[in-house]
mmCIF file of C-alpha atoms in Angstrom:
data_model
loop_
_atom_site.group_PDB
_atom_site.id
_atom_site.type_symbol
_atom_site.label_atom_id
_atom_site.label_comp_id
_atom_site.label_asym_id
_atom_site.label_seq_id
_atom_site.Cartn_x
_atom_site.Cartn_y
_atom_site.Cartn_z
ATOM 1 C CA MET A 1 -40.357 10.135 15.224
ATOM 2 C CA VAL A 2 -38.435 7.385 14.231
ATOM 3 C CA GLU A 3 -39.714 4.025 13.703
ATOM 4 C CA LEU A 4 -37.958 1.179 15.129
ATOM 5 C CA ASN A 5 -36.618 -1.383 12.608
ATOM 6 C CA LEU A 6 -33.516 -2.664 11.144
ATOM 7 C CA LEU A 7 -32.133 0.562 10.111
ATOM 8 C CA SER A 8 -32.889 2.528 12.762
ATOM 9 C CA ILE A 9 -31.285 0.240 15.101
ATOM 10 C CA GLY A 10 -28.283 -0.151 12.984
ATOM 11 C CA PHE A 11 -27.558 3.600 13.294
ATOM 12 C CA ALA A 12 -28.312 3.871 16.859
ATOM 13 C CA VAL A 13 -25.659 0.884 16.899
ATOM 14 C CA ILE A 14 -23.124 2.979 15.342
ATOM 15 C CA LEU A 15 -23.705 5.730 16.729
ATOM 16 C CA ILE A 16 -23.630 4.362 20.428
ATOM 17 C CA SER A 17 -20.763 2.057 19.473
ATOM 18 C CA GLN A 18 -18.748 4.724 18.401
ATOM 19 C CA SER A 19 -18.978 6.679 21.197
ATOM 20 C CA ILE A 20 -18.303 4.063 23.701
ATOM 21 C CA VAL A 21 -15.335 2.786 21.619
ATOM 22 C CA GLY A 22 -13.590 6.180 21.902
ATOM 23 C CA ILE A 23 -14.164 6.955 24.839
ATOM 24 C CA LEU A 24 -12.827 3.816 26.168
ATOM 25 C CA LEU A 25 -9.731 3.783 24.119
ATOM 26 C CA ASP A 26 -9.205 7.103 25.514
ATOM 27 C CA TRP A 27 -9.528 5.771 29.150
ATOM 28 C CA LEU A 28 -7.407 2.827 28.449
ATOM 29 C CA ASN A 29 -4.685 4.690 27.295
ATOM 30 C CA PHE A 30 -4.671 7.401 29.706
ATOM 31 C CA ASN A 31 -4.357 4.108 32.390
ATOM 32 C CA ARG A 32 -1.601 2.948 30.249
ATOM 33 C CA LEU A 33 0.521 6.215 30.037
ATOM 34 C CA ARG A 34 -0.324 6.888 33.928
ATOM 35 C CA SER A 35 0.840 3.874 34.964
ATOM 36 C CA ALA A 36 4.006 3.916 33.075
ATOM 37 C CA ASN A 37 4.393 7.483 33.772
ATOM 38 C CA PRO A 38 3.225 8.711 37.152
ATOM 39 C CA GLU A 39 5.445 11.756 37.374
ATOM 40 C CA ASP A 40 3.599 13.248 34.154
ATOM 41 C CA PHE A 41 0.152 13.291 35.811
ATOM 42 C CA ASP A 42 1.246 15.063 39.074
ATOM 43 C CA GLY A 43 -0.274 18.378 37.880
ATOM 44 C CA PRO A 44 -3.476 19.469 36.419
ATOM 45 C CA ILE A 45 -2.034 19.628 32.880
ATOM 46 C CA THR A 46 0.991 17.989 31.101
ATOM 47 C CA ARG A 47 2.406 18.295 27.950
ATOM 48 C CA ASP A 48 1.558 15.806 25.150
ATOM 49 C CA ILE A 49 3.816 13.253 24.988
ATOM 50 C CA HIS A 50 2.774 11.611 21.639
ATOM 51 C CA SER A 51 3.269 15.229 19.908
ATOM 52 C CA GLU A 52 5.280 15.380 17.716
ATOM 53 C CA ALA A 53 5.858 19.020 17.753
ATOM 54 C CA GLY A 54 5.369 18.656 21.807
ATOM 55 C CA GLU A 55 2.858 21.775 21.876
ATOM 56 C CA ARG A 56 -0.289 19.886 22.429
ATOM 57 C CA ARG A 57 -0.895 18.776 25.760
ATOM 58 C CA LEU A 58 -1.556 15.099 27.498
ATOM 59 C CA PRO A 59 -4.567 15.522 29.706
ATOM 60 C CA GLY A 60 -3.669 14.388 33.441
ATOM 61 C CA GLY A 61 -6.849 12.715 35.544
ATOM 62 C CA LYS A 62 -8.705 16.226 35.843
ATOM 63 C CA ARG A 63 -8.641 16.889 32.090
ATOM 64 C CA THR A 64 -9.566 13.438 30.950
ATOM 65 C CA PHE A 65 -12.455 13.172 32.716
ATOM 66 C CA PHE A 66 -13.276 16.541 31.421
ATOM 67 C CA ASN A 67 -12.900 15.483 27.920
ATOM 68 C CA LEU A 68 -14.657 12.630 28.153
ATOM 69 C CA ALA A 69 -17.777 14.645 29.931
ATOM 70 C CA ARG A 70 -17.772 16.851 26.582
ATOM 71 C CA LYS A 71 -17.645 13.743 24.692
ATOM 72 C CA ALA A 72 -20.533 12.048 26.409
ATOM 73 C CA VAL A 73 -22.828 15.646 26.088
ATOM 74 C CA ARG A 74 -21.449 16.043 22.437
ATOM 75 C CA ASP A 75 -22.723 12.174 21.752
ATOM 76 C CA THR A 76 -26.293 12.200 23.883
ATOM 77 C CA ALA A 77 -27.284 15.892 22.370
ATOM 78 C CA LEU A 78 -26.533 14.588 18.830
ATOM 79 C CA ILE A 79 -28.650 11.280 19.355
ATOM 80 C CA SER A 80 -31.700 13.376 21.204
ATOM 81 C CA LEU A 81 -31.596 15.591 18.028
ATOM 82 C CA ILE A 82 -32.258 12.705 15.939
ATOM 83 C CA VAL A 83 -34.520 10.369 18.005
ATOM 84 C CA SER A 84 -36.619 13.622 18.784
ATOM 85 C CA GLY A 85 -37.750 14.456 15.478
ATOM 86 C CA ALA A 86 -36.194 18.026 16.042
ATOM 87 C CA LEU A 87 -34.434 18.183 12.586
ATOM 88 C CA ASN A 88 -37.648 17.214 10.608
ATOM 89 C CA SER A 89 -39.740 19.627 12.487
ATOM 90 C CA PHE A 90 -37.052 22.526 11.935
ATOM 91 C CA ALA A 91 -36.757 21.664 8.366
ATOM 92 C CA ALA A 92 -40.495 21.679 7.747
ATOM 93 C CA TRP A 93 -40.770 24.823 9.605
ATOM 94 C CA LEU A 94 -38.062 26.489 7.348
ATOM 95 C CA THR A 95 -40.328 25.101 3.738
ATOM 96 C CA GLU A 96 -43.553 26.161 5.500
ATOM 97 C CA THR A 97 -42.310 29.679 6.472
ATOM 98 C CA GLY A 98 -41.552 30.314 2.833
ATOM 99 C CA PHE A 99 -37.743 30.073 2.887
ATOM 100 C CA THR A 100 -36.450 29.025 -0.771
ATOM 101 C CA PHE A 101 -34.637 25.712 -1.211
ATOM 102 C CA ILE A 102 -31.198 27.101 -1.073
ATOM 103 C CA PHE A 103 -31.590 29.756 1.762
ATOM 104 C CA GLY A 104 -33.859 27.366 4.332
ATOM 105 C CA GLY A 105 -30.654 24.948 3.804
ATOM 106 C CA VAL A 106 -28.208 27.535 4.438
ATOM 107 C CA VAL A 107 -30.345 28.426 7.786
ATOM 108 C CA PHE A 108 -30.725 24.806 8.695
ATOM 109 C CA PHE A 109 -27.139 23.848 8.868
ATOM 110 C CA LEU A 110 -25.964 27.351 10.565
ATOM 111 C CA ALA A 111 -28.604 26.838 13.177
ATOM 112 C CA VAL A 112 -27.278 23.150 13.697
ATOM 113 C CA THR A 113 -23.553 24.835 13.614
ATOM 114 C CA LEU A 114 -24.623 27.038 16.643
ATOM 115 C CA PHE A 115 -26.613 24.863 18.418
ATOM 116 C CA PHE A 116 -23.348 22.858 19.065
ATOM 117 C CA LEU A 117 -21.202 25.641 19.454
ATOM 118 C CA ILE A 118 -23.845 26.668 22.261
ATOM 119 C CA LEU A 119 -23.608 23.634 23.496
ATOM 120 C CA GLU A 120 -19.254 23.717 23.752
ATOM 121 C CA LEU A 121 -19.820 27.129 25.534
ATOM 122 C CA PRO A 122 -19.603 26.013 29.421
ATOM 123 C CA PHE A 123 -16.622 23.436 28.516
ATOM 124 C CA ARG A 124 -15.107 25.747 26.552
ATOM 125 C CA CYS A 125 -15.422 29.176 28.672
ATOM 126 C CA TYR A 126 -15.036 27.676 32.048
ATOM 127 C CA GLY A 127 -13.689 24.290 31.833
ATOM 128 C CA PRO A 128 -9.985 25.281 31.440
ATOM 129 C CA LYS A 129 -10.300 27.890 33.998
ATOM 130 C CA ARG A 130 -11.334 24.594 36.387
ATOM 131 C CA LEU A 131 -8.519 22.920 35.397
ATOM 132 C CA GLY A 132 -6.178 25.489 35.997
ATOM 133 C CA GLU A 133 -5.325 26.285 32.718
ATOM 134 C CA GLU A 134 -4.025 29.845 32.072
ATOM 135 C CA GLY A 135 -5.247 32.396 29.168
ATOM 136 C CA SER A 136 -8.983 30.488 29.362
ATOM 137 C CA THR A 137 -11.569 32.683 28.216
ATOM 138 C CA GLY A 138 -13.476 31.776 31.574
ATOM 139 C CA GLY A 139 -11.273 34.366 33.332
ATOM 140 C CA GLU A 140 -11.633 37.256 30.631
ATOM 141 C CA LYS A 141 -14.136 39.982 31.176
ATOM 142 C CA PRO A 142 -17.524 39.601 28.763
ATOM 143 C CA ALA A 143 -16.627 41.640 26.631
ATOM 144 C CA ALA A 144 -13.232 40.271 26.264
ATOM 145 C CA ARG A 145 -14.714 36.634 25.970
ATOM 146 C CA ALA A 146 -17.596 37.543 23.607
ATOM 147 C CA ALA A 147 -14.506 38.912 20.956
ATOM 148 C CA THR A 148 -12.478 35.653 21.538
ATOM 149 C CA LEU A 149 -15.652 33.208 20.737
ATOM 150 C CA ALA A 150 -16.572 35.832 18.024
ATOM 151 C CA ARG A 151 -12.810 35.397 16.540
ATOM 152 C CA GLU A 152 -13.637 31.111 16.662
ATOM 153 C CA TRP A 153 -17.177 31.269 15.752
ATOM 154 C CA VAL A 154 -17.557 33.781 12.619
ATOM 155 C CA PRO A 155 -15.075 32.118 10.309
ATOM 156 C CA ARG A 156 -16.608 28.655 11.019
ATOM 157 C CA MET A 157 -20.059 30.163 10.695
ATOM 158 C CA LEU A 158 -18.743 31.526 7.372
ATOM 159 C CA VAL A 159 -17.204 28.529 6.150
ATOM 160 C CA VAL A 160 -20.394 26.022 7.056
ATOM 161 C CA GLY A 161 -23.070 28.543 5.171
ATOM 162 C CA PHE A 162 -21.041 28.914 2.013
ATOM 163 C CA LEU A 163 -20.377 24.857 2.031
ATOM 164 C CA SER A 164 -23.818 24.109 2.349
ATOM 165 C CA TRP A 165 -25.016 27.047 -0.137
ATOM 166 C CA ALA A 166 -22.329 25.831 -2.839
ATOM 167 C CA VAL A 167 -23.703 22.128 -2.349
ATOM 168 C CA LEU A 168 -27.432 22.884 -1.963
ATOM 169 C CA PHE A 169 -26.821 25.232 -5.458
ATOM 170 C CA VAL A 170 -25.429 22.380 -7.048
ATOM 171 C CA ILE A 171 -28.119 19.819 -5.982
ATOM 172 C CA LYS A 172 -31.167 22.758 -7.024
ATOM 173 C CA HIS A 173 -29.701 22.972 -10.333
ATOM 174 C CA SER A 174 -28.534 19.287 -11.449
ATOM 175 C CA PRO A 175 -30.522 17.153 -8.762
ATOM 176 C CA ASP A 176 -29.100 13.755 -10.627
ATOM 177 C CA TRP A 177 -25.703 14.494 -11.086
ATOM 178 C CA TRP A 178 -24.652 16.830 -8.263
ATOM 179 C CA TRP A 179 -22.727 14.272 -6.733
ATOM 180 C CA LEU A 180 -20.628 14.142 -9.648
ATOM 181 C CA TRP A 181 -19.746 17.750 -9.488
ATOM 182 C CA CYS A 182 -18.916 18.249 -6.320
ATOM 183 C CA PHE A 183 -16.293 15.697 -6.732
ATOM 184 C CA PHE A 184 -14.304 17.663 -8.528
ATOM 185 C CA PRO A 185 -13.942 20.747 -6.000
ATOM 186 C CA GLY A 186 -13.570 17.803 -3.567
ATOM 187 C CA VAL A 187 -10.433 16.820 -5.367
ATOM 188 C CA ALA A 188 -9.530 20.294 -5.496
ATOM 189 C CA ILE A 189 -9.435 20.228 -1.760
ATOM 190 C CA GLN A 190 -7.588 17.172 -1.757
ATOM 191 C CA PHE A 191 -4.818 18.807 -3.863
ATOM 192 C CA TYR A 192 -4.823 21.869 -1.983
ATOM 193 C CA LEU A 193 -4.421 19.868 1.681
ATOM 194 C CA THR A 194 -2.102 17.739 0.398
ATOM 195 C CA VAL A 195 -0.002 19.543 -2.042
ATOM 196 C CA LEU A 196 -0.559 23.319 -2.248
ATOM 197 C CA GLN A 197 -0.887 24.213 1.435
ATOM 198 C CA PRO A 198 1.828 22.352 3.095
ATOM 199 C CA SER A 199 4.361 23.410 -0.021
ATOM 200 C CA VAL A 200 3.219 27.070 -0.634
ATOM 201 C CA ILE A 201 0.852 28.046 2.448
ATOM 202 C CA GLU A 202 2.297 26.697 5.432
ATOM 203 C CA PRO A 203 5.873 27.917 4.623
ATOM 204 C CA LEU A 204 4.904 31.342 4.263
ATOM 205 C CA SER A 205 3.196 31.396 8.102
ATOM 206 C CA MET A 206 6.838 29.164 9.080
ATOM 207 C CA GLN A 207 8.854 32.038 7.594
ATOM 208 C CA ALA A 208 10.370 29.334 5.536
ATOM 209 C CA VAL A 209 13.704 30.092 3.598
ATOM 210 C CA PRO A 210 16.115 28.071 1.587
ATOM 211 C CA ILE A 211 18.932 26.561 3.383
ATOM 212 C CA SER A 212 21.784 29.011 3.350
ATOM 213 C CA ASP A 213 24.529 26.580 4.892
ATOM 214 C CA ALA A 214 26.586 25.982 1.912
ATOM 215 C CA ASN A 215 28.201 22.676 3.011
ATOM 216 C CA LEU A 216 24.773 21.417 4.649
ATOM 217 C CA LEU A 217 22.986 22.018 1.656
ATOM 218 C CA LYS A 218 25.533 20.142 -0.884
ATOM 219 C CA GLU A 219 25.380 17.404 1.194
ATOM 220 C CA LEU A 220 21.690 17.142 1.611
ATOM 221 C CA THR A 221 21.779 17.856 -2.974
ATOM 222 C CA ALA A 222 24.488 15.023 -3.224
ATOM 223 C CA LEU A 223 22.091 12.605 -1.236
ATOM 224 C CA ALA A 224 18.796 13.390 -3.603
ATOM 225 C CA GLN A 225 21.237 12.783 -6.184
ATOM 226 C CA ARG A 226 22.384 9.364 -5.111
ATOM 227 C CA THR A 227 19.101 8.222 -5.024
ATOM 228 C CA GLY A 228 17.953 9.500 -8.472
ATOM 229 C CA LEU A 229 15.764 12.430 -7.434
ATOM 230 C CA SER A 230 16.253 15.510 -8.853
ATOM 231 C CA HIS A 231 14.700 19.116 -8.303
ATOM 232 C CA VAL A 232 14.586 18.491 -4.795
ATOM 233 C CA SER A 233 14.592 21.987 -2.942
ATOM 234 C CA PHE A 234 15.361 21.976 0.581
ATOM 235 C CA TYR A 235 13.818 24.605 3.405
ATOM 236 C CA ARG A 236 14.916 25.670 7.186
ATOM 237 C CA MET A 237 11.610 26.197 8.990
ATOM 238 C CA GLY A 238 11.815 29.402 11.252
ATOM 239 C CA GLY A 239 8.858 31.460 13.065
ATOM 240 C CA PRO A 240 7.370 29.652 15.633
ATOM 241 C CA GLN A 241 8.336 25.969 13.650
ATOM 242 C CA SER A 242 11.828 26.804 14.639
ATOM 243 C CA ARG A 243 11.085 25.236 18.402
ATOM 244 C CA THR A 244 10.163 22.166 16.782
ATOM 245 C CA TYR A 245 12.078 19.315 16.146
ATOM 246 C CA GLY A 246 10.107 17.936 12.940
ATOM 247 C CA ALA A 247 10.687 17.429 9.303
ATOM 248 C CA TYR A 248 8.177 17.325 6.364
ATOM 249 C CA CYS A 249 8.248 16.375 2.811
ATOM 250 C CA VAL A 250 5.930 17.564 -0.419
ATOM 251 C CA GLY A 251 6.451 16.258 -3.670
ATOM 252 C CA ILE A 252 4.166 15.749 -6.649
ATOM 253 C CA GLY A 253 5.021 16.247 -10.337
ATOM 254 C CA ARG A 254 7.970 18.620 -9.996
ATOM 255 C CA ILE A 255 7.222 19.907 -6.737
ATOM 256 C CA ARG A 256 9.473 18.362 -4.619
ATOM 257 C CA ARG A 257 10.415 20.057 -1.062
ATOM 258 C CA ILE A 258 11.604 19.085 1.803
ATOM 259 C CA PHE A 259 11.192 21.452 5.111
ATOM 260 C CA LEU A 260 13.980 20.900 8.167
ATOM 261 C CA SER A 261 13.028 23.030 11.250
ATOM 262 C CA ASP A 262 15.682 24.616 13.356
ATOM 263 C CA GLY A 263 14.980 22.554 16.256
ATOM 264 C CA MET A 264 15.925 19.733 14.486
ATOM 265 C CA LEU A 265 18.638 20.980 12.838
ATOM 266 C CA SER A 266 20.177 22.003 16.547
ATOM 267 C CA ILE A 267 19.870 18.589 17.993
ATOM 268 C CA LEU A 268 20.863 16.188 15.498
ATOM 269 C CA ASP A 269 24.563 15.294 14.161
ATOM 270 C CA PRO A 270 25.263 16.051 10.468
ATOM 271 C CA GLU A 271 24.914 11.981 9.623
ATOM 272 C CA GLU A 272 21.958 12.002 11.508
ATOM 273 C CA VAL A 273 20.611 14.863 9.428
ATOM 274 C CA LEU A 274 21.111 13.354 6.281
ATOM 275 C CA ALA A 275 19.179 9.886 7.686
ATOM 276 C CA LEU A 276 16.228 12.104 8.582
ATOM 277 C CA VAL A 277 16.093 13.600 5.812
ATOM 278 C CA ALA A 278 16.875 10.409 3.918
ATOM 279 C CA HIS A 279 13.616 9.075 5.254
ATOM 280 C CA GLU A 280 11.681 12.008 3.562
ATOM 281 C CA ILE A 281 13.522 11.113 0.337
ATOM 282 C CA GLY A 282 12.282 7.690 0.373
ATOM 283 C CA HIS A 283 8.498 8.807 0.925
ATOM 284 C CA LEU A 284 9.026 10.912 -2.566
ATOM 285 C CA LYS A 285 11.003 8.185 -4.178
ATOM 286 C CA LYS A 286 8.076 5.320 -3.206
ATOM 287 C CA ARG A 287 5.592 8.239 -3.832
ATOM 288 C CA HIS A 288 3.298 7.934 -0.781
ATOM 289 C CA ILE A 289 2.163 11.544 -1.033
ATOM 290 C CA THR A 290 0.350 10.192 -4.611
ATOM 291 C CA ALA A 291 -1.076 6.875 -2.743
ATOM 292 C CA SER A 292 -2.139 9.152 -0.373
ATOM 293 C CA ILE A 293 -4.019 11.767 -2.701
ATOM 294 C CA ALA A 294 -5.316 8.352 -4.620
ATOM 295 C CA LEU A 295 -7.078 6.807 -1.464
ATOM 296 C CA GLY A 296 -8.323 10.209 -0.480
ATOM 297 C CA ILE A 297 -9.867 10.903 -4.053
ATOM 298 C CA GLY A 298 -11.099 7.468 -4.476
ATOM 299 C CA ALA A 299 -13.129 7.743 -0.619
ATOM 300 C CA THR A 300 -14.318 11.092 -1.836
ATOM 301 C CA PHE A 301 -15.960 9.102 -4.656
ATOM 302 C CA ILE A 302 -17.613 6.808 -3.162
ATOM 303 C CA VAL A 303 -19.045 9.105 -0.175
ATOM 304 C CA LEU A 304 -20.519 11.329 -2.487
ATOM 305 C CA PHE A 305 -22.025 8.588 -4.630
ATOM 306 C CA CYS A 306 -23.166 7.006 -2.011
ATOM 307 C CA THR A 307 -24.922 10.042 -0.534
ATOM 308 C CA PHE A 308 -26.457 10.622 -3.219
ATOM 309 C CA LEU A 309 -27.919 7.172 -3.433
ATOM 310 C CA LEU A 310 -29.059 7.574 0.233
ATOM 311 C CA THR A 311 -30.836 10.844 -0.336
ATOM 312 C CA ARG A 312 -32.801 8.962 -2.590
ATOM 313 C CA TRP A 313 -33.569 6.120 -0.735
ATOM 314 C CA ASP A 314 -37.262 5.721 0.541
ATOM 315 C CA TYR A 315 -36.592 3.582 3.282
ATOM 316 C CA LEU A 316 -34.383 6.028 4.865
ATOM 317 C CA HIS A 317 -36.539 8.913 4.619
ATOM 318 C CA GLU A 318 -39.905 6.441 6.201
ATOM 319 C CA THR A 319 -37.783 5.199 9.075
ATOM 320 C CA PHE A 320 -36.085 8.877 10.314
ATOM 321 C CA GLY A 321 -39.764 10.460 9.252
ATOM 322 C CA ILE A 322 -38.295 12.549 6.915
ATOM 323 C CA ALA A 323 -40.381 13.836 4.230
ATOM 324 C CA PRO A 324 -39.187 12.962 0.980
ATOM 325 C CA SER A 325 -38.778 16.266 -0.258
ATOM 326 C CA SER A 326 -36.654 17.268 2.697
ATOM 327 C CA VAL A 327 -32.909 17.077 1.516
ATOM 328 C CA TYR A 328 -31.367 18.813 4.976
ATOM 329 C CA PRO A 329 -32.054 16.512 7.376
ATOM 330 C CA ALA A 330 -31.046 13.644 5.362
ATOM 331 C CA LEU A 331 -27.956 15.058 4.346
ATOM 332 C CA PHE A 332 -27.460 15.464 8.068
ATOM 333 C CA LEU A 333 -28.040 11.892 8.907
ATOM 334 C CA ILE A 334 -25.942 10.794 6.116
ATOM 335 C CA ALA A 335 -22.877 13.351 7.119
ATOM 336 C CA VAL A 336 -23.320 11.975 10.693
ATOM 337 C CA PHE A 337 -23.236 8.528 9.367
ATOM 338 C CA TRP A 338 -20.036 8.738 7.240
ATOM 339 C CA ARG A 339 -18.601 10.368 10.508
ATOM 340 C CA LYS A 340 -19.322 7.919 13.223
ATOM 341 C CA VAL A 341 -18.400 4.809 10.368
ATOM 342 C CA GLY A 342 -15.366 6.996 9.083
ATOM 343 C CA PHE A 343 -13.964 6.031 13.061
ATOM 344 C CA PHE A 344 -14.167 2.309 12.536
ATOM 345 C CA PHE A 345 -12.539 2.762 9.579
ATOM 346 C CA LYS A 346 -9.578 5.043 10.613
ATOM 347 C CA PRO A 347 -7.139 1.651 11.703
ATOM 348 C CA ALA A 348 -7.090 0.878 8.214
ATOM 349 C CA TYR A 349 -6.089 4.198 7.325
ATOM 350 C CA VAL A 350 -3.757 4.624 9.707
ATOM 351 C CA ALA A 351 -1.914 1.162 9.214
ATOM 352 C CA VAL A 352 -1.176 1.963 5.265
ATOM 353 C CA LEU A 353 0.548 5.533 6.777
ATOM 354 C CA ARG A 354 2.640 3.421 9.817
ATOM 355 C CA LYS A 355 3.589 0.747 6.807
ATOM 356 C CA PHE A 356 4.897 3.996 4.763
ATOM 357 C CA GLU A 357 6.829 5.453 7.705
ATOM 358 C CA LEU A 358 8.538 1.727 7.744
ATOM 359 C CA GLN A 359 8.955 1.641 4.152
ATOM 360 C CA ALA A 360 10.622 5.143 4.301
ATOM 361 C CA ASP A 361 12.972 3.677 7.100
ATOM 362 C CA ASP A 362 13.673 0.609 5.147
ATOM 363 C CA PHE A 363 14.727 2.828 2.319
ATOM 364 C CA VAL A 364 17.068 4.894 4.627
ATOM 365 C CA VAL A 365 18.883 1.497 5.429
ATOM 366 C CA GLU A 366 19.458 0.493 1.956
ATOM 367 C CA LEU A 367 20.855 4.016 0.981
ATOM 368 C CA MET A 368 22.975 4.726 3.967
ATOM 369 C CA ARG A 369 23.958 0.913 4.625
ATOM 370 C CA THR A 370 23.698 1.357 8.718
ATOM 371 C CA PRO A 371 20.407 2.015 10.319
ATOM 372 C CA SER A 372 22.442 3.530 13.339
ATOM 373 C CA PRO A 373 22.043 7.333 12.301
ATOM 374 C CA LEU A 374 17.847 7.442 11.719
ATOM 375 C CA ALA A 375 17.559 5.209 14.748
ATOM 376 C CA SER A 376 19.808 7.587 16.995
ATOM 377 C CA ALA A 377 18.137 10.949 15.412
ATOM 378 C CA LEU A 378 14.532 9.179 16.015
ATOM 379 C CA ARG A 379 15.482 8.708 19.438
ATOM 380 C CA LYS A 380 16.819 11.978 20.290
ATOM 381 C CA ILE A 381 13.748 13.731 19.046
ATOM 382 C CA SER A 382 11.607 11.473 20.728
ATOM 383 C CA GLU A 383 13.506 13.023 23.696
ATOM 384 C CA LYS A 384 12.686 16.080 23.039
ATOM 385 C CA THR A 385 9.302 15.894 22.101
ATOM 386 C CA ARG A 386 8.656 13.648 24.900
ATOM 387 C CA SER A 387 6.781 10.826 22.191
ATOM 388 C CA THR A 388 8.413 7.716 23.850
ATOM 389 C CA ALA A 389 5.459 6.783 25.676
ATOM 390 C CA ASP A 390 4.219 3.522 25.677
ATOM 391 C CA PHE A 391 0.365 3.760 24.071
ATOM 392 C CA HIS A 392 -1.736 1.064 24.936
ATOM 393 C CA PRO A 393 -2.037 -1.188 21.973
ATOM 394 C CA LEU A 394 -5.412 -0.791 20.563
ATOM 395 C CA TYR A 395 -5.176 3.196 20.716
ATOM 396 C CA ALA A 396 -1.907 2.934 18.839
ATOM 397 C CA TRP A 397 -3.613 0.747 16.440
ATOM 398 C CA PHE A 398 -6.746 2.997 16.466
ATOM 399 C CA HIS A 399 -5.197 6.568 16.127
ATOM 400 C CA LEU A 400 -1.177 6.906 15.591
ATOM 401 C CA SER A 401 0.086 7.152 12.188
ATOM 402 C CA HIS A 402 3.640 6.965 13.109
ATOM 403 C CA PRO A 403 4.778 3.503 14.534
ATOM 404 C CA PRO A 404 5.695 3.935 18.488
ATOM 405 C CA LEU A 405 9.454 4.500 18.498
ATOM 406 C CA ARG A 406 10.110 1.185 20.095
ATOM 407 C CA GLU A 407 8.775 -0.286 16.760
ATOM 408 C CA ARG A 408 10.512 1.737 14.518
ATOM 409 C CA VAL A 409 13.836 0.792 16.388
ATOM 410 C CA THR A 410 13.305 -2.447 16.391
ATOM 411 C CA ALA A 411 12.030 -2.522 12.538
ATOM 412 C CA LEU A 412 15.457 -0.898 11.708
ATOM 413 C CA ARG A 413 17.710 -3.301 13.676
ATOM 414 C CA ASN A 414 15.477 -5.884 11.650
ATOM 415 C CA SER A 415 16.188 -4.561 8.255
ATOM 416 C CA ALA A 416 19.960 -4.280 9.043
#
């Protein structure tokens, strides 16, 4: 069982406060949006008006209560697992049964993952049906429902199994330096997510092709040359992404690519397209992607090193009743801790991202000598994606990586 001391109280405060703050932010923002846009909340489900692609959905009243209930159940179950000592008992049983260190750990983390997947099952199967959402598994036949869940669960379980095996393998063979050996794959994952996936993997699924419009390509190339940026490739996003209205850039070393969706090209004037591309060039020129990678690498190093220290902290083991040689529950508790604490660090991270967006906007004004094309482009895209919502200030401060439209347009006018 858990001892009542400063560490356990602090841990409980973090867990409970994160749950309460998360639910409170969602509820405040829901009421703000409902009062500002009551017509968007008449039906059981409406589109997400702050999604850049406009493909996700904004919860109406029923869906909001549904999501809040799901969060409450999940967090309650998590706290119960920790307080009851079930994790320690399960880890001790695995050891007594004769499981090896690595195989026992894989079974431990797979079992915990499966527990939460089963906990989500009623929400996953019957929630969308009750909310009037088409295509839910609640309306499928049992065989089809099982096949759908298998397609979702099996890949997740495989990933959890592989990652837990890899980490425990390193811990077993290098107990004093495993955190450093895990750091290098962490850096590789950062590079994959930030550079390789958006520049190589995602374009394949988006059916991205080089822009073939000679006049447009000439103007875009000339714009990049004006900024002194060489080796820039421009792509048009087809497939499902053709119906979106976004653009993004990838740039590190000599990999410099800017992707534009067909939907965006269809609604913007040539000057507005140039302004939006100039915004992406601003990200490349100011090395925002490199800065994001550096932040991720630094955070990875700190988290892994601190995790190593915490796993060897006797006070942690004594407080939560973890056997000195038991690593699995300690790793799970520390992972939960980082996830919950990370929630409170999110405002600082998204504040940096919002600053990057405003810096890229300023770059457009400096380059084009006027804020009008970019402001006009942002308005058109916001109207198409319905991302003109007046978010609750606390919600925006916590979650939004892009400044709201009104703030960006105001900043553009001031910079002029």
